[in-house]
Coordinates of C-alpha atoms and ligand atoms in Angstrom, one line a residue:
M1 CA -23.6 -28.5 -26.5
S2 CA -24.0 -26.4 -29.0
T3 CA -21.7 -23.3 -28.8
H4 CA -23.7 -20.7 -31.2
G5 CA -26.2 -18.3 -30.0
S6 CA -30.0 -19.4 -31.2
N7 CA -31.4 -15.7 -29.8
G8 CA -30.4 -12.8 -32.4
T9 CA -27.6 -12.2 -30.3
T10 CA -25.1 -13.8 -32.6
S11 CA -22.0 -12.2 -33.9
T12 CA -22.8 -9.2 -37.2
T13 CA -20.3 -10.6 -39.1
A14 CA -20.3 -14.3 -38.4
L15 CA -16.4 -16.3 -39.1
L16 CA -17.3 -19.6 -39.1
S17 CA -20.4 -21.5 -39.5
P18 CA -22.7 -22.1 -36.8
E19 CA -20.9 -26.2 -37.0
A20 CA -17.5 -24.6 -37.1
L21 CA -17.4 -22.6 -34.7
D22 CA -19.0 -25.8 -32.0
S23 CA -16.3 -27.9 -32.6
A24 CA -13.5 -24.3 -32.6
L25 CA -14.8 -23.7 -29.1
A26 CA -15.6 -27.2 -27.9
P27 CA -11.6 -27.5 -26.2
L28 CA -12.9 -23.6 -24.2
V29 CA -16.1 -26.0 -23.0
A30 CA -13.9 -28.2 -21.9
A31 CA -11.2 -27.2 -20.3
L32 CA -14.0 -23.6 -19.0
G33 CA -17.2 -25.1 -18.8
D34 CA -19.3 -22.6 -17.4
R35 CA -17.2 -20.0 -17.3
L36 CA -17.3 -20.0 -21.7
L37 CA -20.3 -18.2 -22.5
I38 CA -22.3 -18.1 -25.6
P39 CA -24.8 -15.4 -26.4
S40 CA -27.4 -17.8 -25.6
A41 CA -26.1 -18.9 -22.3
A42 CA -27.4 -16.5 -18.7
G43 CA -25.0 -13.6 -17.8
F44 CA -23.6 -13.2 -21.2
A45 CA -24.9 -9.4 -21.7
E46 CA -24.3 -8.5 -18.4
T47 CA -20.6 -9.9 -18.7
A48 CA -19.8 -8.5 -22.4
A49 CA -21.1 -5.0 -21.6
V50 CA -18.0 -2.7 -21.3
F51 CA -17.8 0.7 -19.8
M52 CA -18.1 2.7 -23.0
G53 CA -21.6 2.4 -25.3
G54 CA -21.0 2.4 -28.9
P55 CA -22.5 0.4 -32.0
E56 CA -23.3 -3.2 -31.6
R57 CA -20.3 -5.4 -31.2
A58 CA -20.9 -9.1 -31.0
P59 CA -18.3 -11.5 -30.0
V60 CA -19.0 -15.4 -30.2
A61 CA -18.1 -16.1 -26.9
I62 CA -16.8 -15.0 -23.4
A63 CA -13.9 -17.1 -21.9
R64 CA -13.7 -16.3 -18.0
V65 CA -10.6 -17.2 -17.5
R66 CA -8.4 -18.4 -13.8
T67 CA -5.3 -19.5 -14.8
T68 CA -2.1 -18.4 -17.1
D69 CA -2.8 -22.4 -19.3
E70 CA -6.4 -21.3 -19.5
V71 CA -5.2 -17.6 -21.0
A72 CA -2.8 -20.2 -23.2
A73 CA -5.7 -22.4 -24.8
V74 CA -8.0 -19.1 -25.5
V75 CA -4.9 -17.8 -27.5
A76 CA -4.4 -21.0 -29.3
V77 CA -8.1 -21.3 -30.0
A78 CA -8.2 -18.0 -31.7
R79 CA -4.6 -18.9 -33.8
D80 CA -6.1 -22.0 -34.8
T81 CA -9.3 -20.8 -35.8
G82 CA -9.1 -17.4 -36.9
L83 CA -11.7 -16.6 -35.2
P84 CA -10.4 -12.6 -33.8
L85 CA -9.3 -12.1 -30.5
A86 CA -10.0 -9.2 -28.1
V87 CA -8.2 -8.4 -24.4
R88 CA -10.4 -7.4 -21.6
S89 CA -9.1 -6.4 -17.8
G90 CA -11.4 -3.9 -16.6
G91 CA -13.2 -2.7 -20.2
H92 CA -12.4 0.6 -19.4
S93 CA -10.7 1.0 -23.2
F94 CA -12.2 4.6 -24.7
A95 CA -12.1 2.5 -27.9
R96 CA -13.9 -0.4 -26.5
H97 CA -11.3 -2.6 -27.5
G98 CA -12.2 -5.1 -24.8
L99 CA -14.8 -6.3 -27.5
A100 CA -14.7 -8.0 -30.5
D101 CA -17.0 -8.7 -33.3
G102 CA -17.5 -12.0 -34.7
G103 CA -14.7 -13.0 -32.1
L104 CA -13.6 -14.2 -28.6
V105 CA -13.1 -12.5 -25.7
L106 CA -10.8 -13.8 -22.8
D107 CA -12.1 -11.7 -20.3
M108 CA -9.5 -11.9 -17.2
R109 CA -11.3 -10.2 -14.8
L110 CA -11.3 -13.4 -12.0
M111 CA -7.0 -13.2 -12.1
D112 CA -7.4 -10.7 -9.3
G113 CA -5.1 -12.0 -7.3
I114 CA -2.8 -9.5 -5.9
E115 CA 0.5 -10.2 -3.0
I116 CA 1.9 -7.2 -1.1
D117 CA 5.2 -8.1 -0.9
A118 CA 6.8 -5.1 1.3
D119 CA 10.1 -6.3 1.8
A120 CA 11.2 -6.1 -1.8
G121 CA 9.1 -3.0 -2.3
V122 CA 7.1 -5.1 -5.3
G123 CA 3.4 -5.7 -5.5
H124 CA 2.8 -8.7 -7.9
A125 CA -0.6 -8.9 -9.6
Q126 CA -2.1 -10.8 -11.7
G127 CA -3.7 -10.1 -15.5
G128 CA -7.4 -8.5 -14.5
V129 CA -6.6 -6.6 -11.4
L130 CA -8.1 -3.5 -10.8
A131 CA -6.8 -0.3 -9.6
G132 CA -9.5 0.2 -6.3
A133 CA -8.6 -3.4 -4.8
Y134 CA -4.8 -3.1 -5.6
S135 CA -4.4 0.4 -3.5
T136 CA -6.3 -1.5 -1.3
A137 CA -4.6 -4.0 -0.5
A138 CA -1.4 -2.0 -0.8
G139 CA -2.5 0.7 1.6
E140 CA -2.8 -2.0 4.1
R141 CA 0.4 -1.7 4.2
G142 CA 0.9 1.5 4.2
L143 CA 2.5 1.4 0.4
A144 CA 1.4 2.2 -2.8
T145 CA 2.3 2.2 -6.6
G146 CA 0.2 4.9 -8.7
F147 CA -2.1 4.4 -11.4
G148 CA -4.5 6.9 -12.7
D149 CA -7.7 8.5 -11.0
T150 CA -10.2 6.2 -11.2
G151 CA -10.0 2.5 -9.3
T152 CA -12.6 0.5 -11.4
V153 CA -9.7 0.7 -14.2
G154 CA -7.5 -2.5 -14.7
I155 CA -4.5 -2.0 -14.1
T156 CA -3.2 -3.8 -16.9
G157 CA -4.5 -1.8 -19.5
L158 CA -3.7 1.5 -17.7
A159 CA -0.1 0.1 -17.2
L160 CA 0.4 -0.9 -20.9
G161 CA -0.6 2.5 -22.2
G162 CA 1.1 4.8 -19.8
G163 CA -1.1 5.4 -16.7
I164 CA -0.6 9.3 -15.8
G165 CA -2.6 9.9 -12.2
Y166 CA -2.2 10.9 -8.2
L167 CA 0.9 9.9 -8.0
S168 CA 3.1 10.7 -11.3
R169 CA 4.4 13.4 -10.8
R170 CA 6.8 11.9 -7.6
D171 CA 6.8 8.2 -9.3
G172 CA 6.6 8.9 -12.5
L173 CA 3.7 6.4 -14.8
T174 CA 2.8 3.2 -13.7
L175 CA 4.8 1.6 -16.7
D176 CA 7.6 3.4 -14.8
N177 CA 7.1 1.3 -12.0
L178 CA 6.4 -2.2 -13.8
L179 CA 9.6 -3.9 -13.3
G180 CA 7.9 -7.2 -15.0
A181 CA 5.2 -8.7 -16.2
E182 CA 4.2 -12.1 -17.2
V183 CA 3.0 -12.6 -20.8
V184 CA 1.2 -15.3 -22.8
L185 CA 2.4 -15.0 -26.8
A186 CA 0.8 -15.9 -29.6
D187 CA 2.3 -19.3 -30.1
G188 CA 1.6 -20.2 -26.5
R189 CA 4.9 -20.0 -24.7
V190 CA 5.0 -17.9 -21.4
V191 CA 7.4 -16.0 -20.6
Q192 CA 8.8 -13.1 -18.3
A193 CA 9.1 -9.9 -20.0
N194 CA 11.6 -7.2 -17.5
A195 CA 15.3 -6.2 -17.8
D196 CA 17.1 -9.1 -18.0
E197 CA 14.7 -11.2 -19.6
H198 CA 13.5 -10.5 -23.1
P199 CA 14.7 -7.0 -22.7
D200 CA 12.6 -6.0 -26.3
L201 CA 9.3 -7.3 -25.2
Y202 CA 9.8 -5.3 -22.0
W203 CA 10.7 -1.6 -23.4
A204 CA 7.0 -2.8 -26.3
L205 CA 5.2 -3.6 -22.9
R206 CA 5.5 -0.5 -21.6
G207 CA 3.9 1.8 -23.8
G208 CA 2.6 -0.3 -26.5
G209 CA -0.8 -1.5 -25.6
G210 CA -1.7 -4.9 -25.7
N211 CA -0.4 -5.1 -29.2
F212 CA 2.3 -8.0 -27.6
G213 CA 0.4 -11.0 -25.3
V214 CA -1.7 -11.5 -22.5
V215 CA -0.1 -10.1 -19.4
T216 CA -1.3 -12.8 -16.8
R217 CA 1.0 -11.2 -14.0
L218 CA 2.3 -7.6 -14.0
D219 CA 5.4 -6.3 -10.6
L220 CA 5.2 -2.9 -9.8
R221 CA 7.1 -1.1 -7.2
L222 CA 5.9 0.0 -4.4
R223 CA 6.9 3.2 -2.6
E224 CA 5.4 4.4 1.3
L225 CA 2.2 6.4 1.1
P226 CA 1.0 6.0 4.5
V227 CA -1.1 9.0 4.0
V228 CA -2.6 11.6 1.3
T229 CA -3.8 15.0 0.9
G230 CA -6.3 14.9 -1.7
G231 CA -9.7 15.5 -2.4
M232 CA -11.9 17.5 -5.2
L233 CA -11.6 21.7 -5.9
A234 CA -14.1 23.1 -7.5
W235 CA -13.9 27.6 -8.9
A236 CA -16.3 29.2 -10.9
A237 CA -14.8 29.2 -14.1
E238 CA -13.6 32.3 -14.6
P239 CA -10.1 32.7 -17.6
G240 CA -8.3 34.4 -14.6
T241 CA -9.1 31.6 -12.2
L242 CA -8.6 29.1 -14.6
A243 CA -4.8 30.3 -15.6
T244 CA -4.0 30.4 -11.9
V245 CA -5.1 27.4 -11.5
L246 CA -2.8 25.4 -13.8
A247 CA -0.1 27.7 -13.2
T248 CA -0.7 26.7 -9.5
L249 CA -0.1 23.1 -10.6
A250 CA 2.3 23.3 -13.1
E251 CA 4.4 24.7 -11.0
A252 CA 3.8 22.7 -8.1
P253 CA 6.4 20.4 -5.9
A254 CA 6.3 16.9 -7.6
E255 CA 4.0 15.6 -4.5
L256 CA 1.5 17.2 -6.5
A257 CA -0.6 15.7 -8.6
G258 CA -4.6 14.7 -10.2
M259 CA -6.6 16.2 -12.6
L260 CA -9.1 19.3 -13.3
N261 CA -11.9 19.4 -15.6
V262 CA -13.5 22.7 -17.1
M263 CA -17.5 21.6 -17.9
V264 CA -20.5 23.0 -17.0
A265 CA -21.2 22.3 -13.0
P266 CA -23.7 19.3 -12.7
P267 CA -27.3 19.7 -10.4
L268 CA -24.8 18.7 -7.1
P269 CA -26.1 19.5 -4.2
M270 CA -22.1 20.2 -2.9
L271 CA -22.3 22.8 -5.5
P272 CA -23.9 26.4 -4.8
A273 CA -27.0 26.1 -6.7
E274 CA -26.3 29.6 -8.9
L275 CA -24.2 27.3 -11.0
H276 CA -25.8 24.6 -11.4
G277 CA -25.4 24.9 -15.5
K278 CA -22.2 27.3 -15.7
P279 CA -18.9 26.7 -16.3
L280 CA -16.8 25.3 -13.5
V281 CA -13.5 24.2 -13.2
M282 CA -13.2 21.0 -11.1
A283 CA -9.8 19.4 -9.5
L284 CA -9.1 16.0 -7.9
V285 CA -5.4 16.9 -7.1
C286 CA -3.2 14.3 -4.4
F287 CA -0.4 15.5 -2.5
A288 CA 1.0 12.3 -1.7
G289 CA 2.6 13.0 1.6
P290 CA 0.7 14.9 4.9
A291 CA -1.4 17.9 4.9
S292 CA 2.2 19.8 7.2
G293 CA 3.5 19.8 3.9
A294 CA 1.5 20.8 1.1
E295 CA -0.1 24.2 3.2
A296 CA 2.0 26.9 0.8
V297 CA 0.3 24.7 -2.6
F298 CA -3.2 24.7 -1.6
A299 CA -3.0 28.1 0.0
A300 CA -1.7 28.9 -3.3
L301 CA -4.6 26.9 -5.1
R302 CA -7.6 27.5 -2.7
A303 CA -6.9 31.7 -3.6
P304 CA -8.8 32.3 -6.2
G305 CA -12.0 31.1 -3.9
T306 CA -13.4 28.3 -3.9
V307 CA -16.9 27.0 -4.7
F308 CA -15.9 23.7 -3.3
D309 CA -13.8 22.0 -1.3
G310 CA -12.6 18.0 0.0
V311 CA -9.4 18.4 -0.2
R312 CA -7.9 16.6 3.6
E313 CA -5.5 14.3 5.0
I314 CA -6.6 10.8 4.1
P315 CA -5.3 7.7 3.7
Y316 CA -4.2 6.9 -0.5
P317 CA -6.5 3.9 -1.3
E318 CA -10.4 6.4 -0.3
M319 CA -9.1 8.4 -3.9
F320 CA -10.3 5.4 -5.3
A321 CA -13.2 5.4 -2.5
G322 CA -15.8 6.9 -5.2
G323 CA -15.3 3.4 -7.5
G324 CA -16.0 5.0 -10.7
P325 CA -18.0 7.0 -13.2
D326 CA -21.2 4.8 -14.2
G327 CA -20.3 3.0 -17.7
G328 CA -23.0 3.1 -21.2
V329 CA -21.9 6.4 -22.0
F330 CA -21.0 7.4 -25.3
A331 CA -17.9 9.0 -25.3
E332 CA -15.6 11.0 -27.8
A333 CA -11.9 12.0 -26.8
R334 CA -9.1 13.3 -28.4
P335 CA -6.0 13.3 -26.7
G336 CA -3.1 15.9 -27.2
F337 CA -0.2 17.4 -25.3
L338 CA 0.3 20.6 -25.3
G339 CA 3.1 22.6 -23.5
E340 CA 6.7 21.2 -23.0
G341 CA 8.5 21.5 -19.2
V342 CA 7.1 24.2 -16.6
W343 CA 4.4 25.4 -18.5
A344 CA 0.5 26.8 -18.5
P345 CA -2.4 27.9 -20.5
D346 CA -2.1 32.0 -20.1
E347 CA -5.4 33.9 -19.9
A348 CA -6.6 33.8 -23.6
W349 CA -6.7 30.0 -23.7
A350 CA -8.1 29.4 -20.6
A351 CA -11.2 31.4 -22.1
A352 CA -11.1 30.0 -24.9
A353 CA -11.4 26.2 -22.7
I354 CA -15.0 27.8 -20.4
E355 CA -16.2 29.2 -24.0
A356 CA -15.7 25.9 -26.0
V357 CA -17.4 23.2 -23.1
S358 CA -19.9 26.4 -22.7
G359 CA -21.1 26.5 -26.1
A360 CA -21.7 22.2 -26.6
S361 CA -24.6 21.9 -27.5
H362 CA -24.9 18.2 -27.1
G363 CA -24.7 17.5 -23.8
P364 CA -21.8 16.5 -21.3
A365 CA -18.6 18.1 -22.8
V366 CA -15.1 18.2 -21.0
V367 CA -11.9 20.1 -20.9
N368 CA -9.4 17.7 -18.9
M369 CA -6.1 18.5 -17.9
R370 CA -3.2 16.5 -16.4
P371 CA 0.1 18.1 -15.2
M372 CA 3.4 16.3 -16.4
G373 CA 6.5 16.7 -15.2
G374 CA 8.5 16.0 -12.3
A375 CA 9.2 12.3 -12.6
I376 CA 7.7 11.5 -15.9
A377 CA 9.9 14.2 -17.4
G378 CA 12.5 12.9 -14.8
V379 CA 12.7 8.9 -17.2
D380 CA 14.9 8.5 -19.8
G381 CA 12.6 8.5 -23.3
A382 CA 14.5 5.7 -24.3
S383 CA 13.4 3.4 -21.6
S384 CA 9.8 2.9 -22.9
A385 CA 7.6 2.9 -26.2
F386 CA 5.1 6.4 -24.0
A387 CA 6.4 9.4 -25.9
H388 CA 6.2 12.8 -24.3
R389 CA 7.9 13.3 -21.6
D390 CA 8.8 16.6 -22.3
A391 CA 5.4 17.9 -23.1
A392 CA 3.7 20.3 -19.9
W393 CA 0.4 19.3 -19.8
M394 CA -1.8 16.2 -21.7
V395 CA -5.1 17.3 -22.4
T396 CA -8.5 15.7 -23.7
V397 CA -11.0 17.1 -25.4
Q398 CA -13.8 15.1 -24.4
G399 CA -17.6 15.1 -24.5
M400 CA -20.8 11.7 -23.7
A401 CA -24.0 11.5 -25.6
M402 CA -26.4 9.6 -24.2
G403 CA -27.5 7.6 -26.9
P404 CA -25.8 7.2 -30.8
D405 CA -28.0 10.5 -31.8
G406 CA -25.8 12.5 -30.0
V407 CA -23.2 11.0 -31.3
P408 CA -22.6 13.0 -34.5
A409 CA -22.7 16.8 -32.7
L410 CA -20.8 14.8 -30.5
R411 CA -18.2 14.6 -32.9
E412 CA -18.2 17.4 -34.1
W413 CA -18.0 19.1 -31.2
V414 CA -14.5 17.2 -29.7
T415 CA -13.4 18.0 -33.8
S416 CA -13.3 22.1 -33.6
A417 CA -12.9 22.2 -29.9
S418 CA -9.4 20.3 -29.9
D419 CA -8.3 22.0 -32.9
T420 CA -9.1 25.3 -30.9
L421 CA -7.7 24.8 -28.3
G422 CA -4.4 23.1 -30.2
V423 CA -4.9 19.5 -29.1
A424 CA -4.1 17.6 -31.7
G425 CA -1.2 15.6 -33.4
R426 CA 0.4 13.9 -30.2
G427 CA -1.7 11.4 -28.9
Y428 CA -2.1 9.4 -25.7
V429 CA -3.3 5.8 -26.5
N430 CA -5.5 5.5 -23.1
F431 CA -8.0 8.2 -23.9
M432 CA -8.2 7.8 -27.5
T433 CA -11.5 6.7 -28.9
N434 CA -10.5 6.4 -32.2
A435 CA -7.4 3.6 -33.3
T436 CA -6.8 4.6 -37.0
E437 CA -3.8 4.2 -38.8
Q438 CA -3.3 8.0 -38.1
D439 CA -4.3 7.6 -34.7
V440 CA -1.9 5.3 -33.6
R441 CA 0.9 7.5 -35.6
N442 CA 0.4 9.9 -33.5
A443 CA 0.7 7.8 -30.2
Y444 CA 4.1 7.0 -31.2
P445 CA 7.4 9.3 -32.6
E446 CA 8.2 7.5 -36.4
A447 CA 11.9 5.5 -34.8
T448 CA 9.4 4.4 -31.8
L449 CA 6.7 2.8 -34.1
A450 CA 9.5 1.5 -36.3
R451 CA 10.8 -0.6 -33.3
L452 CA 7.7 -1.6 -32.1
R453 CA 6.6 -2.9 -35.2
E454 CA 10.2 -4.9 -35.4
V455 CA 8.9 -6.6 -31.8
K456 CA 5.8 -7.4 -33.0
R457 CA 7.4 -9.2 -35.6
A458 CA 9.7 -10.8 -33.0
Y459 CA 6.3 -12.4 -30.8
D460 CA 3.7 -12.2 -32.9
P461 CA 3.7 -11.5 -36.4
T462 CA 0.7 -13.0 -37.6
N463 CA -1.0 -9.3 -35.2
L464 CA -3.1 -12.2 -33.8
F465 CA -3.3 -9.5 -31.1
A466 CA -4.8 -7.2 -33.2
S467 CA -7.5 -5.3 -30.8
N468 CA -5.5 -2.3 -29.7
H469 CA -4.4 0.6 -31.3
N470 CA -2.9 -2.0 -33.9
V471 CA 0.6 -1.5 -33.4
T472 CA 1.0 -4.2 -37.4
P473 CA 4.0 -6.0 -38.1
Ligands
FAD1 C1 -13.3 6.3 -16.1 C2 -12.2 5.9 -16.1 C3 -10.7 7.1 -16.0 C4 -9.7 6.5 -16.3 N1 -9.0 7.8 -16.1 C5 -7.8 7.2 -16.1 C6 -6.0 8.1 -15.1 O1 -6.6 8.8 -14.4 N2 -5.2 7.9 -16.4 C7 -5.0 7.4 -17.1 O2 -3.7 6.4 -17.5 N3 -6.1 7.1 -18.1 C8 -7.2 5.9 -17.2 N4 -8.6 5.4 -18.0 C9 -7.6 5.5 -18.8 C10 -7.2 3.6 -18.8 O3 -6.5 3.6 -18.8 C11 -7.5 3.1 -20.5 O4 -8.8 2.6 -20.8 C12 -7.1 1.4 -20.0 O5 -7.3 0.8 -21.7 C13 -7.9 1.1 -19.4 O6 -7.7 -1.1 -19.0 P1 -8.7 -1.7 -18.7 O7 -8.1 -2.8 -18.6 O8 -9.9 -0.7 -17.9 O9 -9.7 -1.4 -20.4 P2 -10.1 -3.2 -21.1 O10 -11.2 -2.5 -21.9 O11 -10.0 -4.2 -20.6 O12 -8.4 -3.2 -22.2 C14 -7.8 -2.2 -22.9 C15 -6.7 -3.0 -23.7 O13 -5.8 -3.3 -22.9 C16 -5.5 -4.2 -23.3 N5 -5.4 -5.0 -22.0 C17 -5.9 -5.3 -21.2 N6 -5.3 -6.1 -20.5 C18 -5.1 -7.2 -21.2 C19 -3.9 -7.9 -19.8 N7 -4.1 -8.5 -19.3 N8 -2.6 -8.1 -21.4 C20 -2.6 -7.7 -22.2 N9 -3.3 -6.8 -23.3 C21 -4.4 -5.8 -21.9 C22 -6.6 -5.1 -24.0 O14 -5.3 -4.4 -25.5 C23 -7.3 -4.0 -24.1 O15 -8.1 -3.9 -25.5 C24 -9.7 6.0 -17.4 C25 -10.4 5.1 -18.6 C26 -12.1 5.5 -17.4 C27 -13.0 4.4 -18.6

């Protein structure tokens, strides 16, 4: 079988001749059969698609693996042929790192096994599991591990970068609950990384992203969570209202977490018609416990007067009921961190945020805010490669364009709004659309980056795993 594309979908940067490519991929054709997709195969384009749209990146093949041995086989082909390698799980990378132009995509999505060990309080998930599926499986036992706010995000990509979500202020980041992992290394070895085995790799995996190998299994701490009180709240965006809501979230008990968007109201039927097209504050919040324990904090959040209130007592997995937004948009995002400890921006900052989203001409524009603190701040900063534990807020200025023509205006808006709002200089890899050397430096303090490089030299000295916020050896 000839494995090179024949229909114009071939890579924009052909690295091997068609014959050399056929011979490079032959072991994978033998091992995976029709689970090795080439550009001429039915379903190739759908399988290649990632959440974020963007300039074409055309892989030469997608390997849909089912076992750790198959992962090792794909890694060996990339290592031995020099084909660029992209590893993807949920495909939600803001920087579209799940696509390798002219290279191989290692697609983990068929490795979706989940085992909930309620007695040990540990969830075992294969490397392609999504947040919603895991949360449903754990929720059936009244248990949970905290991820983000969207069920279709891959837990491996999320956990390796951080994982800020509904339970972070009570339980820490997702990576704080990563007890161990099985990893296929660049040289083909399969190792366990945890506090006792390969502790340097275990440290680097937690915050250093996909730089060190392919994670085929995660072991995650489970906590009891029979019920939560959560859902959507929305307010008309006035500076005083926004500042009050932010102060309430900053001072809330650690059981409360979530995210808030300052945005222009879309024409949704659940919002008053007179607000459509006007500035809106929309929050998705979750209190880890029954409504009876959450009355005071929700009373404070409701005090400025909501225009939508969907908060109710629900099983935790229902927080992911919507699945997630549609993909395919061209996004630009600049994440940063603001303040320290228990702190919230004042009314002047709130007014600037509202003005920024109101003045965006390119299309949807959002200032996304996530309260930090609580258990995130309680973890020793040296225990993982994630920085920024002291910050009061993670703030991402982001926007969307529906096609490439809108991207320059979008970029200009994101840069100018994030500068105005002081959101620059400290980055979160999971929300970065850009992945320059400077972006990587923004994500890690100097000493952390130096230590990550040391681990990289030990486990991936040739930088085989480079389709990520790359820590160079
Ligand atoms: C709609 C949406 C909502 C989001 N919400 C949140 C949120 O609430 N909180 C938050 O913290 N983040 C959130 N994110 C960001 C998300 O955590 C990152 O985009 C993350 O990288 C997605 O992981 P993935 O597996 O889906 O993506 P992929 O694109 O599949 O993977 C991203 C990168 O992770 C690495 N990787 C993935 N799988 C493996 C593996 N098995 N082994 C080794 N490396 C691997 C690779 O470097 C890969 O390029 C959100 C993103 C989107 C698009």
